[in-house]
C-alpha positions as CSV (number, residue, x, y, z in Angstrom):
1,X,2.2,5.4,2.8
2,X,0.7,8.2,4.9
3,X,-2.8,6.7,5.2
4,X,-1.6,2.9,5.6
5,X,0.6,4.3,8.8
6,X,-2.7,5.5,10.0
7,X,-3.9,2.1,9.2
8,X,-6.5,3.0,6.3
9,X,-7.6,0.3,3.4
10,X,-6.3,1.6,0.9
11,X,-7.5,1.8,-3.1
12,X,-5.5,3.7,-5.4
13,X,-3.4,3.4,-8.5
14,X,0.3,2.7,-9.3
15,X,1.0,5.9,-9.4
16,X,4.7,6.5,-7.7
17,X,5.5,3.8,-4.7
18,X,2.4,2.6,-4.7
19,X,3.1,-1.3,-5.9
20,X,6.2,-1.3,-3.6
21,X,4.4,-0.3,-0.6
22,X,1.3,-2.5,-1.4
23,X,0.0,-6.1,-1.6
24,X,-3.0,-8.0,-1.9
25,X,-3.3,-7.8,2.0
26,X,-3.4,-4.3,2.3
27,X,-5.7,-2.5,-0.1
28,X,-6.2,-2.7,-4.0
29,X,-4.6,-1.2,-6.9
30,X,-6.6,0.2,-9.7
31,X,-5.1,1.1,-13.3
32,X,-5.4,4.7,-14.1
33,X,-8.4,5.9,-16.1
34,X,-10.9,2.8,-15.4
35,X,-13.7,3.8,-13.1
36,X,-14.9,0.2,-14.0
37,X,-12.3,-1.1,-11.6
38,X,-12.5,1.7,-9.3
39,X,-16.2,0.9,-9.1
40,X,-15.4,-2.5,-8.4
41,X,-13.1,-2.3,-5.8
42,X,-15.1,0.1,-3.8
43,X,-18.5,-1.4,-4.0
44,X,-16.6,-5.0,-2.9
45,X,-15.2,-3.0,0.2
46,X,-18.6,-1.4,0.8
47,X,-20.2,-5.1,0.6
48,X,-17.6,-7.1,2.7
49,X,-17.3,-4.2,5.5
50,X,-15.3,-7.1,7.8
51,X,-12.3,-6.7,5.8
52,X,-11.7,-3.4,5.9
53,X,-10.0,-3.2,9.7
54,X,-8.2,-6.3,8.2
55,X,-7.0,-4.0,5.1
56,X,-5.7,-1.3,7.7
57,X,-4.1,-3.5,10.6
58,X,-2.2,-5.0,7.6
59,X,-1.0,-1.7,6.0
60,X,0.1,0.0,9.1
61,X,1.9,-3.7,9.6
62,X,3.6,-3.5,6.3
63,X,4.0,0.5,6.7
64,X,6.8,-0.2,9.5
65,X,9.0,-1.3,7.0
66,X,8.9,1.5,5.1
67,X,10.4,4.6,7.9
68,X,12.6,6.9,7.0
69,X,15.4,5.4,9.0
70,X,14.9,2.1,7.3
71,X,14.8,3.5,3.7
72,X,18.4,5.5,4.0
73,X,19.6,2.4,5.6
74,X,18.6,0.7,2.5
75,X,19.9,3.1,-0.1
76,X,23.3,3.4,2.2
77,X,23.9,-0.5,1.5
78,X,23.0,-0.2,-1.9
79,X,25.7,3.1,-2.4
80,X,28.0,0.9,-0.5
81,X,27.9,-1.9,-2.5
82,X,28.6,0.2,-5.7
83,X,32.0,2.0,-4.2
């Protein structure tokens, strides 16, 4: 979440968060242990260079809806509801 406020491409696994805080538009998710697919996604980033600003205006985008202020909002309504 750090690096897609700082509006990196991101390519990681779904470790934690990760496929809450991610789509198709802002990076690509990899599943743990297969450097196949980390290979993959890397060398098509390295060979369409263009979409990586693309990748990083989205996530800092999509990284607004994830603050802090936001999220306890969030889980207050949700606490709410279950009183």
């Amino acid at each position: 979440l750090e690096a897609m406020s700082n509006g990196k491409a991101i390519v990681t696994t779904p470790a934690g968060g990760n496929p809450e805080f991610m789509d198709a538009q802002t990076g690509v998710i990899v599943e743990y242990n297969r450097a196949d697919q980390w290979e993959a996604a890397l060398l098509d980033l390295l060979s369409h260079p263009e979409r990586i600003p693309e990748f990083g205006r989205k996530a800092r985008e999509r990284a607004k809806s994830f603050t802090l202020d936001l999220l306890v909002e969030k889980n207050i309504t949700v606490i709410q509801s279950l009183i």
